[in-house]
Amino acid sequence: MTLHSEKLSPPPATSGVRWWGNSFVRVILGRVGQLAVLLWGVSTLLFFLLRFAGDPALIMAGDNATSEFVDEIRVQYGLDRPLFVQYFFFLWHAAKLDFGYSLASGLPSLDLVLAQLPWTIKLSGLAIMLNLLVAIPLGAWLGQAPERRTRNAVSSLVFILQGTPGFVTGLLLIQFFAVKLGLFPSIGSEGTLSWVLPTLTLTAFLAPRLTRVLASNVAEAMQTDFVRTARAAGASESQVLVRHALPNALLGTAALAGSQLSYLLSGAIITETIFAWPGLGLLLIDSVRTLDFPVVQASVFVVACFVFFVNTSVEMLFRILDPRLKQRTK
Amino acid sequence: MQVNAGQPKKRRTLIFRGLIAVMTTALFVSGTVAQAAPSPKAGAACSKAEAKVTVKSGKKALKLTCAKVKGHLIWVAAIPKVKKPVVAPAKLGGNFRVGVAALPTGKGNPFVGIGTPGIYTMAAIYDSLVTINEEGDLVPSLATKWNQTSDTSWTLTLRDGVTFSNGEKFDASSVVSTLSYLTQDPVGAKTIVAAEVNNISSVSGSGNTVTITTKTADSILPRKLTVVWMVAPKAWQTLGAAGYALTPIGTGPFTVTEWGATAISLQANKASWRSPKVDTMQVLQIPDPTARIQALQSGQIDLAVQVGPDETSEVDRKKFQVVYDSFPQVMSLAFITTKGDSPLLKKEVRLALNYAINRDSIVNNLLGGKGTAANQGSTKLVFGYNSNLSKYPYDPTKAKALLATAGFPTGFSISADVTVGSFPADADIYQAVARDLKRIGVTLLLRQIPFSEWLGLYSTNGWKGQAFGLSWNSNTLDARRAIGLFSCSGPGKFFCNEDMTPVLTEIDNASSESARKAALLKAAEINYNNPPALYIVGQVDINVLGSAVKGFKNVNRYFPYEKITVR
């Protein structure tokens, strides 16, 4: 039998400097390289997808415009040039973080994105924290003894919640808490209370999934040898859960929580639309509707950077928390 | 037994520390980014790149940076840091809050969009020279009189004592400046509004009199001027289009105090010739129609603009006013006859389809009885509407007979590309049409596409099916535009009836309003007897008001905000 303690044993003190000096820095540098490739790939894909999605000159000109008028608009915005010329022009400027000006408003597109990004980040941060606060205890409780009747019922409820679309939850929350009870605002971001319903909506969408994964991991951990050993040593059920099963189960769910944060940062579009939240999701929807290429490109660029940052942070965290990963990369 | 003795505790501590680190990092990053967002600024035109300057506009100090925009060096306003959208408490007197689906795409620049969504905001800030009332007639706005002095010349008399919100006087120079920008400026002449007035060759004037000369005879120039909002010439010169977009200045009843990401805050312009009765106003972007109704029900807005019949079905009529208004736009399925073989090439088939649908049922069941059964591309409000034409009766028997005459006794299948979500119940209406056509043996396959794809197919006549959704609309409430779309010379070129060509020439060359009207009536009759489309219904707008709101009126989506009071 492979002893659990062997898997988690810390590296010898002498290897610590080498690990940080070589492996960790190497990983970070590798990630920066990956980020550059990722940004190039995402930008390129988006550039061509957007061009095939439609002609912004037509939207700017309107459906009453003559073809000559539309052509003049294409010339004005450089849309008449060959696609690859437009692409290299875009890449050159994107490398300098210059995404051009919004076709709709004529304002710098990156500034438009940065102005709305904080609202999405703050809402995402709140939602992910509430998500963890709900999912960790609930998942641990459900996973501890999944066969019990009460927990089975709660498990079914969590399953139903997982299948409920976010917009349905959002509209129901508004109807009950804003329209019927008048406790919270249904739109906007004015005041602390206005954060409640959007945060709850996002949490209601995220928490069931995390809860179920954690419950499954905890249930699995409860059957392992080290848990049996802990029981034999006289640990109470709560001690077994909190000290032995849960920490192991959390390792797996941390990855999911990281990907959920990435999902939120990429724009909780529906939630932002329903609550008229001034975040990136709403900006993206408006920009796509009007084929405002520069704003869409700047938005996706910024989101890709943040998602990468979050994913890399989670991975680094894993390396610190789980020495097995460190040993594999040696 | 020493296997797990010390490690789990240490690892648990590490895990929890790690989680705390992630949360702290997220909060730190959000705070950092929030601080990194630029401060509020506005912008204008300039000559030296990267130069910075602070200008005063009214009581505001604007910090500007010179940058290259679309090939031109102009003063550019940095995007203001998004502040919390101001949603005032529900029971503040003198505050009017409007919930709309979208804010103007070009922010406060009045020349980059016509109609919705911009008009709901622009009508609070700007005025046009002439406007159209609920009967479809031209009425004075900033111009009190207009006369056609020759086939190609118009003289306008401007309203006395009007000032812009920054104190500039409105006079002939304002009109000359605005129209010159739209007809001569390399950027202005490419805007969507410019396309409506591109027949203007010169504008001149002094004091309160303006003379406009057109390239060809233009008997409806005043109608075209209804889509041109007047801007303050000195402010426009100073701020440029980008700066003006952030700090719009007009002669309307309100001035913008803050233009946020999802909300625009305005305050009363007491010096306006349309001085409002409320002190402040907010235009709030609430994209989802159900959310707009819920915001109204929860007291966060006073007016929910453009909602559907489904959203209003649960609204308590004792507490809220549901206002239906006809909108001068006819929903139709355009027939494609210029792309190879199709049953729709035959006139009898096109007539048969028009006899096959039960328009009254659609109006009564899907539009709450407020729409109109369409028999032409115009509604009563539109100049050129032919009231002598009778309705197409709902007559499936006659439709089947016409199909048999055309050689299709058992019917046929066609497909149509449509966009939905633009008008109340449009998806349901298309389904009802398909159901009715099925009864005469015609299978209509509907393909829903996004508007951007629709525009691309429309501009290239790249349709794969035999029909597509196209509304007969007119920004200037003149029937010529829509008739032109369905002609041999239309931009889409999807339908061609040579009989219409000389009539269109007659319309375009008409030197008087009466001559033009006669030609338009003739065109409507041609399109009635040889329909280029399956006319469905005249559309409606549904707006819902809080009971405290009085004086609301919807004049073709132009809301006279100055008449509104909120108890």
CSV table of C-alpha atoms in Angstrom, one decimal, chain A residues 113-236:
chain,number,residue,atom,x,y,z
A,113,VAL,CA,-13.7,48.1,-21.9
A,114,LEU,CA,-11.6,49.1,-18.9
A,115,ALA,CA,-14.4,51.4,-17.7
A,116,GLN,CA,-16.8,48.6,-17.5
A,117,LEU,CA,-14.5,45.8,-16.5
A,118,PRO,CA,-14.3,46.6,-12.7
A,119,TRP,CA,-18.1,46.0,-12.4
A,120,THR,CA,-17.8,42.5,-13.8
A,121,ILE,CA,-14.8,41.7,-11.6
A,122,LYS,CA,-16.4,42.9,-8.4
A,123,LEU,CA,-19.6,41.0,-9.1
A,124,SER,CA,-17.6,37.9,-10.1
A,125,GLY,CA,-15.5,38.2,-6.9
A,126,LEU,CA,-18.6,38.4,-4.7
A,127,ALA,CA,-20.4,35.6,-6.5
A,128,ILE,CA,-17.4,33.2,-6.3
A,129,MET,CA,-16.9,33.9,-2.6
A,130,LEU,CA,-20.6,33.3,-1.9
A,131,ASN,CA,-20.3,30.2,-4.1
A,132,LEU,CA,-17.5,28.8,-1.9
A,133,LEU,CA,-19.3,29.8,1.3
A,134,VAL,CA,-22.4,27.8,0.2
A,135,ALA,CA,-20.9,25.0,-1.7
A,136,ILE,CA,-18.1,23.9,0.7
A,137,PRO,CA,-20.2,23.2,3.8
A,138,LEU,CA,-23.1,21.9,1.8
A,139,GLY,CA,-21.0,19.7,-0.3
A,140,ALA,CA,-19.2,18.3,2.7
A,141,TRP,CA,-22.4,17.7,4.5
A,142,LEU,CA,-24.0,15.9,1.6
A,143,GLY,CA,-20.9,13.8,0.8
A,144,GLN,CA,-20.4,12.7,4.4
A,145,ALA,CA,-23.3,10.4,4.3
A,146,PRO,CA,-25.0,10.6,0.9
A,147,GLU,CA,-27.3,7.6,1.6
A,148,ARG,CA,-29.3,9.4,4.3
A,149,ARG,CA,-32.8,10.4,3.4
A,150,THR,CA,-32.6,14.1,4.2
A,151,ARG,CA,-29.4,14.5,2.4
A,152,ASN,CA,-30.8,12.6,-0.6
A,153,ALA,CA,-33.7,15.1,-0.8
A,154,VAL,CA,-31.3,18.0,-0.5
A,155,SER,CA,-29.1,16.4,-3.2
A,156,SER,CA,-32.1,16.2,-5.5
A,157,LEU,CA,-32.9,19.9,-4.9
A,158,VAL,CA,-29.3,20.8,-5.7
A,159,PHE,CA,-29.6,18.7,-8.9
A,160,ILE,CA,-32.7,20.6,-10.0
A,161,LEU,CA,-31.0,23.9,-9.2
A,162,GLN,CA,-28.1,22.9,-11.3
A,163,GLY,CA,-30.4,22.5,-14.3
A,164,THR,CA,-32.2,25.8,-13.8
A,165,PRO,CA,-31.1,28.4,-16.3
A,166,GLY,CA,-29.6,31.6,-14.8
A,167,PHE,CA,-32.1,33.9,-16.5
A,168,VAL,CA,-35.0,32.0,-14.9
A,169,THR,CA,-33.5,32.2,-11.5
A,170,GLY,CA,-32.8,35.9,-12.0
A,171,LEU,CA,-36.3,36.8,-13.1
A,172,LEU,CA,-37.8,34.7,-10.3
A,173,LEU,CA,-35.6,36.4,-7.7
A,174,ILE,CA,-36.6,39.8,-9.1
A,175,GLN,CA,-40.3,39.0,-9.1
A,176,PHE,CA,-40.2,37.8,-5.5
A,177,PHE,CA,-37.7,40.0,-3.8
A,178,ALA,CA,-38.0,43.2,-5.9
A,179,VAL,CA,-41.6,43.3,-7.2
A,180,LYS,CA,-43.5,41.5,-4.4
A,181,LEU,CA,-41.5,42.3,-1.3
A,182,GLY,CA,-39.7,45.4,-2.5
A,183,LEU,CA,-36.6,44.5,-0.6
A,184,PHE,CA,-34.0,44.9,-3.3
A,185,PRO,CA,-33.7,46.9,-6.5
A,186,SER,CA,-34.3,44.9,-9.7
A,187,ILE,CA,-31.8,46.8,-11.9
A,188,GLY,CA,-28.7,48.9,-11.7
A,189,SER,CA,-25.8,49.0,-9.3
A,190,GLU,CA,-26.7,51.8,-7.0
A,191,GLY,CA,-26.1,51.0,-3.4
A,192,THR,CA,-25.2,47.8,-1.5
A,193,LEU,CA,-28.6,46.3,-1.9
A,194,SER,CA,-28.4,46.3,-5.7
A,195,TRP,CA,-25.6,43.8,-5.5
A,196,VAL,CA,-27.7,41.2,-3.7
A,197,LEU,CA,-29.9,39.8,-6.5
A,198,PRO,CA,-27.2,39.6,-9.3
A,199,THR,CA,-24.9,37.9,-6.8
A,200,LEU,CA,-27.5,35.4,-5.7
A,201,THR,CA,-28.4,34.7,-9.3
A,202,LEU,CA,-24.8,33.9,-10.2
A,203,THR,CA,-24.3,31.9,-7.1
A,204,ALA,CA,-27.5,29.9,-7.7
A,205,PHE,CA,-26.1,29.0,-11.1
A,206,LEU,CA,-22.5,28.1,-9.8
A,207,ALA,CA,-23.0,26.6,-6.3
A,208,PRO,CA,-25.0,23.5,-7.2
A,209,ARG,CA,-22.3,22.3,-9.6
A,210,LEU,CA,-19.5,22.9,-7.1
A,211,THR,CA,-21.6,21.3,-4.3
A,212,ARG,CA,-22.2,18.2,-6.3
A,213,VAL,CA,-18.6,17.7,-7.3
A,214,LEU,CA,-17.5,18.4,-3.7
A,215,ALA,CA,-20.1,16.0,-2.3
A,216,SER,CA,-18.9,13.3,-4.7
A,217,ASN,CA,-15.2,13.9,-3.8
A,218,VAL,CA,-16.0,13.9,-0.1
A,219,ALA,CA,-18.0,10.7,-0.4
A,220,GLU,CA,-15.1,9.1,-2.2
A,221,ALA,CA,-12.6,10.4,0.4
A,222,MET,CA,-14.8,9.0,3.2
A,223,GLN,CA,-14.1,5.5,1.8
A,224,THR,CA,-10.4,5.8,1.6
A,225,ASP,CA,-7.9,4.0,3.8
A,226,PHE,CA,-6.6,7.0,5.7
A,227,VAL,CA,-10.1,7.9,6.7
A,228,ARG,CA,-10.7,4.4,8.0
A,229,THR,CA,-7.4,4.7,9.8
A,230,ALA,CA,-8.4,8.0,11.4
A,231,ARG,CA,-11.7,6.4,12.5
A,232,ALA,CA,-9.7,3.5,14.0
A,233,ALA,CA,-7.6,6.1,15.9
A,234,GLY,CA,-10.7,7.3,17.6
A,235,ALA,CA,-11.4,10.5,15.5
A,236,SER,CA,-15.1,11.6,15.6
